[in-house]
Amino acid sequence: MKWLTGNTAEILSALSEENKLTLEDNQQVEEQVQKIIQQVNENGDQALRAYSKKFDQVELQDLSISQETIDIGYQRVEKGVIEALEAAKENIVSYHEKQKQYDFMDTERPGVLRGQLVLPLARVGVYVPGGTAAYPSSVLMNVLPAKIAGVEEIIMITPPSVTGIPDVILAAAKIAGVDKIFQVGGAQGIAALALGTETIPKVDKIVGPGNIYVATAKKQVFGLVGIDMIAGPSEIGILADKDANPVYIAADLLSQAEHDTLARAIVVTDSVTLAEQVEKELYRQLETLPRKKIAEKAIEDHGRIIIASSVAEMFLIMNKIAPEHLEVQLNDPISYLHDIKNAGSIFLGEYASEPVGDYFSGTNHVLPTSGTAKFYSPLGVYDFVKYSQVTYYTKDALAQAKDAVALLARKEGLEAHARAVECRFARENNETMS
Amino acid sequence: MKWLTGNTAEILSALSEENKLTLEDNQQVEEQVQKIIQQVNENGDQALRAYSKKFDQVELQDLSISQETIDIGYQRVEKGVIEALEAAKENIVSYHEKQKQYDFMDTERPGVLRGQLVLPLARVGVYVPGGTAAYPSSVLMNVLPAKIAGVEEIIMITPPSVTGIPDVILAAAKIAGVDKIFQVGGAQGIAALALGTETIPKVDKIVGPGNIYVATAKKQVFGLVGIDMIAGPSEIGILADKDANPVYIAADLLSQAEHDTLARAIVVTDSVTLAEQVEKELYRQLETLPRKKIAEKAIEDHGRIIIASSVAEMFLIMNKIAPEHLEVQLNDPISYLHDIKNAGSIFLGEYASEPVGDYFSGTNHVLPTSGTAKFYSPLGVYDFVKYSQVTYYTKDALAQAKDAVALLARKEGLEAHARAVECRFARENNETMS
């Protein structure tokens, strides 16, 4: 694990150098994805079938997964897992319901109503990656906020496989309340959701993680439909003082590191002793992990122990990192809440172990990565609504506003804007005016 | 003006054909913008100066606009315009303050706190286009919601010009409370805000409209920083019945048409008589407009009169169009509020003329275009905050959650996740356990 020490300016400069976001140049992927989207645009389902054969080695009869298939999959999943998913669902729903927003209507100007409507998106597409690792928890995290927002129809897509869609994914989709499932993956799946085909309906927004082709396709269709943020590798940042438990810290660091060789696991502490204990404990725990190779590579490449000179400096450094997950393993952790400026999901105290948020607590686990917590939010109910403004004016109220509108419109060279308001007061247009 | 008639299915199919979003292929612009961003990344201010010379024909001494220049500009603006901008500001602030959101903390699970913090972005960049038309109203609309959100520093950039930045833009920036202004435009300006240079600080999010180079640059830096939606041509949709005033409708259609030859102006009505009156009145009013050529072209290419068979069908059609601005010129307009599914800004009744929203009422005029009101919202205070989740667990609460977390983690093949929670309850890690 790499140590960063020195004064705060030096540490920040080293971090900034490490995290310098390079402008990606995936020209080849970009072009390949562009071609796939064009093919789906021109040939619809036929293109989807051809790509399934080419990329997934599956000759598809039916793009859609039948309700019977879903029910059979659900029934094959162990009862304990179903119960755990149902318990997680209950917590996710009870948390996300508090994110619901409501219309307002403001009457403070005489003769004027101004308001904001909160309206659900009509149809949303959720991408669920295929491959060996099936993540039912992610199905719940992506679908349930949309349900709570009031989205009428939720379409899930996932890559076809010769062995079929994993049972636990079908079960999670059923529990979450997905309306339709189609087996199509990759850039062609994203294209189908964005453009619509004979079988797959066009959606208003696409959410869910995926590989570089999926992410590139999402970026390319952005504007045709809404998309969620582009997810990067998982991250954890832990703030710890000398009294923190190195066993817990090491375990939580490894829980992120096992995701991906690019995952980042960072401890910021003012105690060299604690740092040494964490490092030692981490390598001890690493030995017996099934995903040891992945976690070890992540720790070697992206694990960091940062020694700060004070708690204030610890926060300064961590706010710069803006981690996806932030654990505060300090005494009286809630007293530091106001010191946190940038973090996707904050875990306070030694029993708020980050995986409880991945699976159970009810907060969302789709979170901003790579420092984007500076400007992005966790996935939430707000991602599945849009606002509409409402304005009503009486004639008297418009009369009060008329001169200011006309003056500013003419200052901007937009005469028709001025006349639109003024024509309401011209004698010839108003037989009833005295 | 083109008429669309027939049954609703035919009208919807014709509209869908017209509005078929083509996949843009601006390969040349994309590559040019990519090169500009790379240059700014490598050479910072020096690249900005070189591009200013090349694209704006200006040899810049100072990238930054001094407070003195801003104050002099402000003083040169007519008192009436300053007063109108101040009045508009007051309305914009009073409306947008109602969009403020607040933290919550939920205690409904024993031993568990779950919450959401609403945190302002630290630094925002606002792009203000140059050219002949200066839009001070847009400065207010982009900057004030950020101020209300609590953004610490607002950076404005605008292209340099041999005649200097227009006084009214400087005045609007001063009134809105912009912190710093830099004279740099185009893709290089967006690159500077996204990456930072010696002079221009890196921001967390970029908002504001611009030409194809600006829009393409925003799309390319998306992910490095947040961006607002990509704005298309302006649009108005008007729902009108036989009792509506054709003079007002024609005037409001023209107020959008004068923006741009690509602007869309659409009336949907169940009255052929009203439709004929609107068309006649529109060409009459067009004759004396200073921007006649632009408005005429917009009306010819993108003006539509749509005849629906009932009020219900009118809403069906308009919700499909999802216009940026929607006027409801029907009797008892507020009774139709629940029939509107997709619209950026809704204007109810014959005195809520759309330009009152552009300049005065206080609702935002930065709105979703090209049918994106199906999934995007007006610019608002919510665009300048991000949320952070907060979780706290007691040991007892984690004990309750432990088995579900471990079961789901192992089901997903993530052993280290399971162990992170379980290690908190292993005897050897807990000297104090009985």
PDB file of N, CA and C in Angstrom, chain A residues 78 91 94-95 98-99 108-109 114-116 135 137 222 248 252 255 258 288 341-346 348 350 358-359 361 364 376-377 386-389 391 411-412 417 419 424 430, chain B residues 78 91 94-95 98-99 108-109 114-116 137 222 248 252 255 258-259 288 341-346 348 350 358-359 361 364 376-377 386-389 391 411-412 416-417 419 424 430:
ATOM      1  N   GLU A  78     -33.244 -19.580  -3.449  1.00  0.00           N
ATOM      2  CA  GLU A  78     -33.391 -19.988  -2.057  1.00  0.00           C
ATOM      3  C   GLU A  78     -34.283 -18.998  -1.305  1.00  0.00           C
ATOM      4  N   ASN A  91     -36.386  -1.549   3.236  1.00  0.00           N
ATOM      5  CA  ASN A  91     -35.543  -0.428   3.686  1.00  0.00           C
ATOM      6  C   ASN A  91     -35.292   0.575   2.568  1.00  0.00           C
ATOM      7  N   SER A  94     -38.437   2.632   2.215  1.00  0.00           N
ATOM      8  CA  SER A  94     -38.712   3.578   3.304  1.00  0.00           C
ATOM      9  C   SER A  94     -37.734   4.753   3.286  1.00  0.00           C
ATOM     10  N   TYR A  95     -36.496   4.508   2.835  1.00  0.00           N
ATOM     11  CA  TYR A  95     -35.552   5.639   2.694  1.00  0.00           C
ATOM     12  C   TYR A  95     -35.926   6.519   1.509  1.00  0.00           C
ATOM     13  N   LYS A  98     -38.671   9.218   1.356  1.00  0.00           N
ATOM     14  CA  LYS A  98     -38.414  10.541   1.953  1.00  0.00           C
ATOM     15  C   LYS A  98     -37.808  11.518   0.954  1.00  0.00           C
ATOM     16  N   GLN A  99     -37.396  11.005  -0.198  1.00  0.00           N
ATOM     17  CA  GLN A  99     -36.854  11.887  -1.247  1.00  0.00           C
ATOM     18  C   GLN A  99     -37.954  12.467  -2.127  1.00  0.00           C
ATOM     19  N   GLU A 108     -47.518  35.016  -4.001  1.00  0.00           N
ATOM     20  CA  GLU A 108     -47.091  36.236  -3.310  1.00  0.00           C
ATOM     21  C   GLU A 108     -47.156  37.500  -4.156  1.00  0.00           C
ATOM     22  N   ARG A 109     -47.222  37.397  -5.491  1.00  0.00           N
ATOM     23  CA  ARG A 109     -47.389  38.592  -6.324  1.00  0.00           C
ATOM     24  C   ARG A 109     -48.871  38.738  -6.662  1.00  0.00           C
ATOM     25  N   ARG A 114     -47.321  31.364  -9.576  1.00  0.00           N
ATOM     26  CA  ARG A 114     -46.104  30.743 -10.128  1.00  0.00           C
ATOM     27  C   ARG A 114     -45.923  29.427  -9.403  1.00  0.00           C
ATOM     28  N   GLY A 115     -45.701  28.362 -10.144  1.00  0.00           N
ATOM     29  CA  GLY A 115     -45.603  27.078  -9.469  1.00  0.00           C
ATOM     30  C   GLY A 115     -44.638  26.137 -10.121  1.00  0.00           C
ATOM     31  N   GLN A 116     -44.477  25.010  -9.497  1.00  0.00           N
ATOM     32  CA  GLN A 116     -43.612  23.954 -10.022  1.00  0.00           C
ATOM     33  C   GLN A 116     -44.315  22.618  -9.833  1.00  0.00           C
ATOM     34  N   TYR A 135     -25.725  -9.222  -9.990  1.00  0.00           N
ATOM     35  CA  TYR A 135     -25.923  -8.323  -8.862  1.00  0.00           C
ATOM     36  C   TYR A 135     -27.396  -7.978  -8.668  1.00  0.00           C
ATOM     37  N   SER A 137     -28.785  -6.961  -6.055  1.00  0.00           N
ATOM     38  CA  SER A 137     -28.921  -5.739  -5.249  1.00  0.00           C
ATOM     39  C   SER A 137     -29.007  -4.506  -6.146  1.00  0.00           C
ATOM     40  N   PHE A 222     -27.045  10.357 -25.189  1.00  0.00           N
ATOM     41  CA  PHE A 222     -27.386  11.415 -24.230  1.00  0.00           C
ATOM     42  C   PHE A 222     -27.966  12.616 -24.976  1.00  0.00           C
ATOM     43  N   TYR A 248     -11.506  -3.522  11.572  1.00  0.00           N
ATOM     44  CA  TYR A 248     -12.690  -3.087  10.837  1.00  0.00           C
ATOM     45  C   TYR A 248     -12.273  -2.276   9.600  1.00  0.00           C
ATOM     46  N   ASP A 252     -13.102  -3.164   5.710  1.00  0.00           N
ATOM     47  CA  ASP A 252     -13.913  -2.286   4.865  1.00  0.00           C
ATOM     48  C   ASP A 252     -13.142  -1.860   3.615  1.00  0.00           C
ATOM     49  N   SER A 255     -13.347  -4.669   1.240  1.00  0.00           N
ATOM     50  CA  SER A 255     -14.666  -4.874   0.631  1.00  0.00           C
ATOM     51  C   SER A 255     -14.806  -4.028  -0.638  1.00  0.00           C
ATOM     52  N   GLU A 258     -12.070  -5.651  -3.449  1.00  0.00           N
ATOM     53  CA  GLU A 258     -12.384  -6.915  -4.126  1.00  0.00           C
ATOM     54  C   GLU A 258     -13.266  -6.717  -5.359  1.00  0.00           C
ATOM     55  N   THR A 288      -6.755 -14.816   2.896  1.00  0.00           N
ATOM     56  CA  THR A 288      -7.802 -15.846   2.801  1.00  0.00           C
ATOM     57  C   THR A 288      -8.992 -15.411   1.944  1.00  0.00           C
ATOM     58  N   LYS A 341     -17.724  17.980   2.751  1.00  0.00           N
ATOM     59  CA  LYS A 341     -18.217  18.775   1.617  1.00  0.00           C
ATOM     60  C   LYS A 341     -18.569  17.895   0.419  1.00  0.00           C
ATOM     61  N   ASN A 342     -17.800  16.838   0.214  1.00  0.00           N
ATOM     62  CA  ASN A 342     -17.971  16.022  -0.988  1.00  0.00           C
ATOM     63  C   ASN A 342     -17.853  14.530  -0.666  1.00  0.00           C
ATOM     64  N   ALA A 343     -18.953  13.812  -0.779  1.00  0.00           N
ATOM     65  CA  ALA A 343     -18.934  12.359  -0.607  1.00  0.00           C
ATOM     66  C   ALA A 343     -20.275  11.832  -1.079  1.00  0.00           C
ATOM     67  N   GLY A 344     -20.271  10.698  -1.780  1.00  0.00           N
ATOM     68  CA  GLY A 344     -21.530  10.133  -2.246  1.00  0.00           C
ATOM     69  C   GLY A 344     -22.377   9.620  -1.099  1.00  0.00           C
ATOM     70  N   SER A 345     -21.784   8.725  -0.287  1.00  0.00           N
ATOM     71  CA  SER A 345     -22.515   8.148   0.830  1.00  0.00           C
ATOM     72  C   SER A 345     -21.597   8.114   2.037  1.00  0.00           C
ATOM     73  N   ILE A 346     -22.086   8.676   3.135  1.00  0.00           N
ATOM     74  CA  ILE A 346     -21.274   8.853   4.338  1.00  0.00           C
ATOM     75  C   ILE A 346     -21.694   7.817   5.380  1.00  0.00           C
ATOM     76  N   LEU A 348     -21.138   6.757   9.307  1.00  0.00           N
ATOM     77  CA  LEU A 348     -20.658   7.353  10.556  1.00  0.00           C
ATOM     78  C   LEU A 348     -20.449   6.291  11.625  1.00  0.00           C
ATOM     79  N   GLU A 350     -18.094   3.182  13.889  1.00  0.00           N
ATOM     80  CA  GLU A 350     -17.446   1.920  13.540  1.00  0.00           C
ATOM     81  C   GLU A 350     -18.410   0.795  13.195  1.00  0.00           C
ATOM     82  N   ASP A 358     -24.478  -1.201   0.856  1.00  0.00           N
ATOM     83  CA  ASP A 358     -24.586  -1.893  -0.440  1.00  0.00           C
ATOM     84  C   ASP A 358     -25.821  -2.774  -0.502  1.00  0.00           C
ATOM     85  N   TYR A 359     -26.175  -3.376   0.644  1.00  0.00           N
ATOM     86  CA  TYR A 359     -27.172  -4.448   0.612  1.00  0.00           C
ATOM     87  C   TYR A 359     -28.426  -4.224   1.429  1.00  0.00           C
ATOM     88  N   SER A 361     -29.212  -1.171   4.208  1.00  0.00           N
ATOM     89  CA  SER A 361     -29.718  -0.038   5.003  1.00  0.00           C
ATOM     90  C   SER A 361     -30.836   0.703   4.293  1.00  0.00           C
ATOM     91  N   ASN A 364     -29.029   4.413  -1.315  1.00  0.00           N
ATOM     92  CA  ASN A 364     -28.724   3.850  -2.626  1.00  0.00           C
ATOM     93  C   ASN A 364     -27.246   3.486  -2.759  1.00  0.00           C
ATOM     94  N   TYR A 376     -22.096  15.398  -8.577  1.00  0.00           N
ATOM     95  CA  TYR A 376     -23.178  14.438  -8.807  1.00  0.00           C
ATOM     96  C   TYR A 376     -23.714  13.913  -7.482  1.00  0.00           C
ATOM     97  N   SER A 377     -24.903  13.321  -7.567  1.00  0.00           N
ATOM     98  CA  SER A 377     -25.603  12.803  -6.394  1.00  0.00           C
ATOM     99  C   SER A 377     -25.778  11.295  -6.511  1.00  0.00           C
ATOM    100  N   LYS A 386     -39.293  14.955 -13.546  1.00  0.00           N
ATOM    101  CA  LYS A 386     -38.856  16.225 -14.116  1.00  0.00           C
ATOM    102  C   LYS A 386     -39.835  17.270 -13.601  1.00  0.00           C
ATOM    103  N   TYR A 387     -39.393  18.521 -13.623  1.00  0.00           N
ATOM    104  CA  TYR A 387     -40.240  19.602 -13.148  1.00  0.00           C
ATOM    105  C   TYR A 387     -40.834  20.356 -14.331  1.00  0.00           C
ATOM    106  N   SER A 388     -42.034  20.887 -14.136  1.00  0.00           N
ATOM    107  CA  SER A 388     -42.606  21.826 -15.094  1.00  0.00           C
ATOM    108  C   SER A 388     -42.963  23.099 -14.337  1.00  0.00           C
ATOM    109  N   GLN A 389     -42.609  24.233 -14.897  1.00  0.00           N
ATOM    110  CA  GLN A 389     -42.995  25.505 -14.289  1.00  0.00           C
ATOM    111  C   GLN A 389     -44.421  25.860 -14.717  1.00  0.00           C
ATOM    112  N   THR A 391     -47.144  29.282 -14.828  1.00  0.00           N
ATOM    113  CA  THR A 391     -47.318  30.731 -14.631  1.00  0.00           C
ATOM    114  C   THR A 391     -48.731  31.136 -15.025  1.00  0.00           C
ATOM    115  N   LYS A 411     -34.170  45.849 -25.617  1.00  0.00           N
ATOM    116  CA  LYS A 411     -32.726  45.950 -25.348  1.00  0.00           C
ATOM    117  C   LYS A 411     -31.993  44.739 -25.938  1.00  0.00           C
ATOM    118  N   GLU A 412     -32.669  43.596 -25.974  1.00  0.00           N
ATOM    119  CA  GLU A 412     -32.067  42.390 -26.558  1.00  0.00           C
ATOM    120  C   GLU A 412     -32.380  42.265 -28.054  1.00  0.00           C
ATOM    121  N   HIS A 417     -41.104  39.948 -29.016  1.00  0.00           N
ATOM    122  CA  HIS A 417     -41.356  39.658 -27.604  1.00  0.00           C
ATOM    123  C   HIS A 417     -42.083  40.839 -26.950  1.00  0.00           C
ATOM    124  N   ARG A 419     -43.890  43.146 -28.439  1.00  0.00           N
ATOM    125  CA  ARG A 419     -45.234  43.334 -28.996  1.00  0.00           C
ATOM    126  C   ARG A 419     -46.223  42.288 -28.483  1.00  0.00           C
ATOM    127  N   ARG A 424     -51.746  42.926 -25.956  1.00  0.00           N
ATOM    128  CA  ARG A 424     -52.864  42.645 -25.046  1.00  0.00           C
ATOM    129  C   ARG A 424     -53.503  43.931 -24.528  1.00  0.00           C
ATOM    130  N   ASN A 430     -59.037  45.063 -28.178  1.00  0.00           N
ATOM    131  CA  ASN A 430     -59.798  44.889 -26.958  1.00  0.00           C
ATOM    132  C   ASN A 430     -61.107  45.648 -27.015  1.00  0.00           C
TER     133      ASN A 430
ATOM    134  N   GLU B  78     -28.528  52.439 -19.318  1.00  0.00           N
ATOM    135  CA  GLU B  78     -29.653  53.317 -18.983  1.00  0.00           C
ATOM    136  C   GLU B  78     -30.282  52.900 -17.653  1.00  0.00           C
ATOM    137  N   ASN B  91     -37.958  39.017  -8.767  1.00  0.00           N
ATOM    138  CA  ASN B  91     -38.917  37.943  -9.056  1.00  0.00           C
ATOM    139  C   ASN B  91     -38.242  36.589  -9.225  1.00  0.00           C
ATOM    140  N   SER B  94     -37.350  35.386  -5.768  1.00  0.00           N
ATOM    141  CA  SER B  94     -38.485  34.950  -4.934  1.00  0.00           C
ATOM    142  C   SER B  94     -39.068  33.632  -5.434  1.00  0.00           C
ATOM    143  N   TYR B  95     -39.025  33.394  -6.753  1.00  0.00           N
ATOM    144  CA  TYR B  95     -39.501  32.092  -7.267  1.00  0.00           C
ATOM    145  C   TYR B  95     -38.511  30.980  -6.927  1.00  0.00           C
ATOM    146  N   LYS B  98     -38.097  29.148  -3.567  1.00  0.00           N
ATOM    147  CA  LYS B  98     -39.056  28.082  -3.208  1.00  0.00           C
ATOM    148  C   LYS B  98     -38.585  26.708  -3.684  1.00  0.00           C
ATOM    149  N   GLN B  99     -37.558  26.684  -4.509  1.00  0.00           N
ATOM    150  CA  GLN B  99     -37.000  25.403  -4.969  1.00  0.00           C
ATOM    151  C   GLN B  99     -35.965  24.850  -3.993  1.00  0.00           C
ATOM    152  N   GLU B 108     -36.533   6.017  11.786  1.00  0.00           N
ATOM    153  CA  GLU B 108     -37.590   5.026  11.977  1.00  0.00           C
ATOM    154  C   GLU B 108     -37.110   3.604  12.245  1.00  0.00           C
ATOM    155  N   ARG B 109     -35.862   3.279  11.940  1.00  0.00           N
ATOM    156  CA  ARG B 109     -35.329   1.951  12.282  1.00  0.00           C
ATOM    157  C   ARG B 109     -34.540   2.079  13.603  1.00  0.00           C
ATOM    158  N   ARG B 114     -30.625   7.434   8.992  1.00  0.00           N
ATOM    159  CA  ARG B 114     -30.376   7.517   7.549  1.00  0.00           C
ATOM    160  C   ARG B 114     -30.788   8.918   7.121  1.00  0.00           C
ATOM    161  N   GLY B 115     -29.936   9.577   6.374  1.00  0.00           N
ATOM    162  CA  GLY B 115     -30.280  10.947   6.026  1.00  0.00           C
ATOM    163  C   GLY B 115     -29.760  11.350   4.670  1.00  0.00           C
ATOM    164  N   GLN B 116     -30.129  12.548   4.305  1.00  0.00           N
ATOM    165  CA  GLN B 116     -29.674  13.114   3.034  1.00  0.00           C
ATOM    166  C   GLN B 116     -29.283  14.566   3.273  1.00  0.00           C
ATOM    167  N   SER B 137     -30.748  38.980 -19.802  1.00  0.00           N
ATOM    168  CA  SER B 137     -31.729  38.177 -19.062  1.00  0.00           C
ATOM    169  C   SER B 137     -31.193  36.770 -18.795  1.00  0.00           C
ATOM    170  N   PHE B 222     -18.170  16.383 -20.312  1.00  0.00           N
ATOM    171  CA  PHE B 222     -19.188  15.825 -19.414  1.00  0.00           C
ATOM    172  C   PHE B 222     -18.608  14.621 -18.674  1.00  0.00           C
ATOM    173  N   TYR B 248     -53.444  37.541 -29.993  1.00  0.00           N
ATOM    174  CA  TYR B 248     -52.475  37.186 -28.952  1.00  0.00           C
ATOM    175  C   TYR B 248     -51.688  35.937 -29.360  1.00  0.00           C
ATOM    176  N   ASP B 252     -47.663  35.646 -29.870  1.00  0.00           N
ATOM    177  CA  ASP B 252     -46.833  34.761 -29.040  1.00  0.00           C
ATOM    178  C   ASP B 252     -46.059  33.761 -29.908  1.00  0.00           C
ATOM    179  N   SER B 255     -43.149  35.586 -31.246  1.00  0.00           N
ATOM    180  CA  SER B 255     -42.104  35.889 -30.256  1.00  0.00           C
ATOM    181  C   SER B 255     -41.106  34.732 -30.168  1.00  0.00           C
ATOM    182  N   GLU B 258     -39.068  34.597 -33.899  1.00  0.00           N
ATOM    183  CA  GLU B 258     -38.037  35.590 -34.207  1.00  0.00           C
ATOM    184  C   GLU B 258     -36.659  35.217 -33.646  1.00  0.00           C
ATOM    185  N   HIS B 259     -36.619  34.220 -32.759  1.00  0.00           N
ATOM    186  CA  HIS B 259     -35.339  33.825 -32.140  1.00  0.00           C
ATOM    187  C   HIS B 259     -34.352  33.303 -33.169  1.00  0.00           C
ATOM    188  N   THR B 288     -44.377  43.790 -40.206  1.00  0.00           N
ATOM    189  CA  THR B 288     -43.697  44.949 -39.620  1.00  0.00           C
ATOM    190  C   THR B 288     -42.617  44.565 -38.613  1.00  0.00           C
ATOM    191  N   LYS B 341     -48.586  16.516 -19.337  1.00  0.00           N
ATOM    192  CA  LYS B 341     -47.584  15.530 -18.897  1.00  0.00           C
ATOM    193  C   LYS B 341     -46.164  16.012 -19.166  1.00  0.00           C
ATOM    194  N   ASN B 342     -45.966  16.715 -20.273  1.00  0.00           N
ATOM    195  CA  ASN B 342     -44.615  17.097 -20.683  1.00  0.00           C
ATOM    196  C   ASN B 342     -44.587  18.532 -21.201  1.00  0.00           C
ATOM    197  N   ALA B 343     -43.932  19.426 -20.479  1.00  0.00           N
ATOM    198  CA  ALA B 343     -43.736  20.802 -20.938  1.00  0.00           C
ATOM    199  C   ALA B 343     -42.726  21.459 -20.014  1.00  0.00           C
ATOM    200  N   GLY B 344     -41.812  22.249 -20.560  1.00  0.00           N
ATOM    201  CA  GLY B 344     -40.817  22.921 -19.738  1.00  0.00           C
ATOM    202  C   GLY B 344     -41.455  23.970 -18.856  1.00  0.00           C
ATOM    203  N   SER B 345     -42.176  24.916 -19.485  1.00  0.00           N
ATOM    204  CA  SER B 345     -42.805  25.992 -18.730  1.00  0.00           C
ATOM    205  C   SER B 345     -44.209  26.194 -19.277  1.00  0.00           C
ATOM    206  N   ILE B 346     -45.179  26.185 -18.382  1.00  0.00           N
ATOM    207  CA  ILE B 346     -46.598  26.229 -18.754  1.00  0.00           C
ATOM    208  C   ILE B 346     -47.141  27.633 -18.464  1.00  0.00           C
ATOM    209  N   LEU B 348     -50.633  29.770 -18.352  1.00  0.00           N
ATOM    210  CA  LEU B 348     -52.074  29.541 -18.285  1.00  0.00           C
ATOM    211  C   LEU B 348     -52.851  30.809 -18.571  1.00  0.00           C
ATOM    212  N   GLU B 350     -54.932  33.825 -21.191  1.00  0.00           N
ATOM    213  CA  GLU B 350     -54.528  34.707 -22.281  1.00  0.00           C
ATOM    214  C   GLU B 350     -53.608  35.855 -21.859  1.00  0.00           C
ATOM    215  N   ASP B 358     -39.875  34.996 -20.077  1.00  0.00           N
ATOM    216  CA  ASP B 358     -38.496  35.214 -20.533  1.00  0.00           C
ATOM    217  C   ASP B 358     -37.804  36.292 -19.713  1.00  0.00           C
ATOM    218  N   TYR B 359     -38.591  37.310 -19.317  1.00  0.00           N
ATOM    219  CA  TYR B 359     -37.966  38.519 -18.772  1.00  0.00           C
ATOM    220  C   TYR B 359     -38.347  38.895 -17.359  1.00  0.00           C
ATOM    221  N   SER B 361     -41.358  37.251 -14.923  1.00  0.00           N
ATOM    222  CA  SER B 361     -42.183  36.613 -13.885  1.00  0.00           C
ATOM    223  C   SER B 361     -41.343  35.959 -12.797  1.00  0.00           C
ATOM    224  N   ASN B 364     -37.760  30.278 -14.608  1.00  0.00           N
ATOM    225  CA  ASN B 364     -36.529  30.277 -15.393  1.00  0.00           C
ATOM    226  C   ASN B 364     -36.820  30.198 -16.887  1.00  0.00           C
ATOM    227  N   TYR B 376     -36.169  16.136 -19.033  1.00  0.00           N
ATOM    228  CA  TYR B 376     -35.360  17.201 -18.425  1.00  0.00           C
ATOM    229  C   TYR B 376     -36.243  18.261 -17.779  1.00  0.00           C
ATOM    230  N   SER B 377     -35.643  19.044 -16.913  1.00  0.00           N
ATOM    231  CA  SER B 377     -36.338  20.084 -16.162  1.00  0.00           C
ATOM    232  C   SER B 377     -35.803  21.455 -16.523  1.00  0.00           C
ATOM    233  N   LYS B 386     -25.746  19.090  -4.773  1.00  0.00           N
ATOM    234  CA  LYS B 386     -25.683  17.636  -4.898  1.00  0.00           C
ATOM    235  C   LYS B 386     -26.068  17.082  -3.531  1.00  0.00           C
ATOM    236  N   TYR B 387     -26.487  15.828  -3.514  1.00  0.00           N
ATOM    237  CA  TYR B 387     -26.901  15.206  -2.266  1.00  0.00           C
ATOM    238  C   TYR B 387     -25.811  14.264  -1.764  1.00  0.00           C
ATOM    239  N   SER B 388     -25.713  14.157  -0.449  1.00  0.00           N
ATOM    240  CA  SER B 388     -24.878  13.112   0.155  1.00  0.00           C
ATOM    241  C   SER B 388     -25.744  12.303   1.093  1.00  0.00           C
ATOM    242  N   GLN B 389     -25.645  10.988   1.003  1.00  0.00           N
ATOM    243  CA  GLN B 389     -26.369  10.123   1.936  1.00  0.00           C
ATOM    244  C   GLN B 389     -25.595  10.004   3.246  1.00  0.00           C
ATOM    245  N   THR B 391     -25.398   7.524   6.838  1.00  0.00           N
ATOM    246  CA  THR B 391     -25.865   6.318   7.533  1.00  0.00           C
ATOM    247  C   THR B 391     -25.132   6.160   8.854  1.00  0.00           C
ATOM    248  N   LYS B 411     -24.004 -14.313  -2.104  1.00  0.00           N
ATOM    249  CA  LYS B 411     -24.763 -14.659  -3.304  1.00  0.00           C
ATOM    250  C   LYS B 411     -24.171 -13.932  -4.522  1.00  0.00           C
ATOM    251  N   GLU B 412     -23.634 -12.752  -4.290  1.00  0.00           N
ATOM    252  CA  GLU B 412     -23.020 -11.997  -5.385  1.00  0.00           C
ATOM    253  C   GLU B 412     -21.528 -12.307  -5.522  1.00  0.00           C
ATOM    254  N   ALA B 416     -15.519 -10.522   0.783  1.00  0.00           N
ATOM    255  CA  ALA B 416     -14.951  -9.486   1.661  1.00  0.00           C
ATOM    256  C   ALA B 416     -16.047  -8.558   2.196  1.00  0.00           C
ATOM    257  N   HIS B 417     -17.116  -8.405   1.408  1.00  0.00           N
ATOM    258  CA  HIS B 417     -18.247  -7.610   1.890  1.00  0.00           C
ATOM    259  C   HIS B 417     -18.893  -8.280   3.108  1.00  0.00           C
ATOM    260  N   ARG B 419     -17.504 -10.446   5.125  1.00  0.00           N
ATOM    261  CA  ARG B 419     -16.584 -10.464   6.284  1.00  0.00           C
ATOM    262  C   ARG B 419     -16.467  -9.099   6.960  1.00  0.00           C
ATOM    263  N   ARG B 424     -17.024  -7.482  12.831  1.00  0.00           N
ATOM    264  CA  ARG B 424     -17.416  -6.655  13.985  1.00  0.00           C
ATOM    265  C   ARG B 424     -17.984  -7.511  15.119  1.00  0.00           C
ATOM    266  N   ASN B 430     -13.073  -8.395  19.622  1.00  0.00           N
ATOM    267  CA  ASN B 430     -13.893  -7.633  20.558  1.00  0.00           C
ATOM    268  C   ASN B 430     -13.568  -8.022  21.980  1.00  0.00           C
TER     269      ASN B 430
END
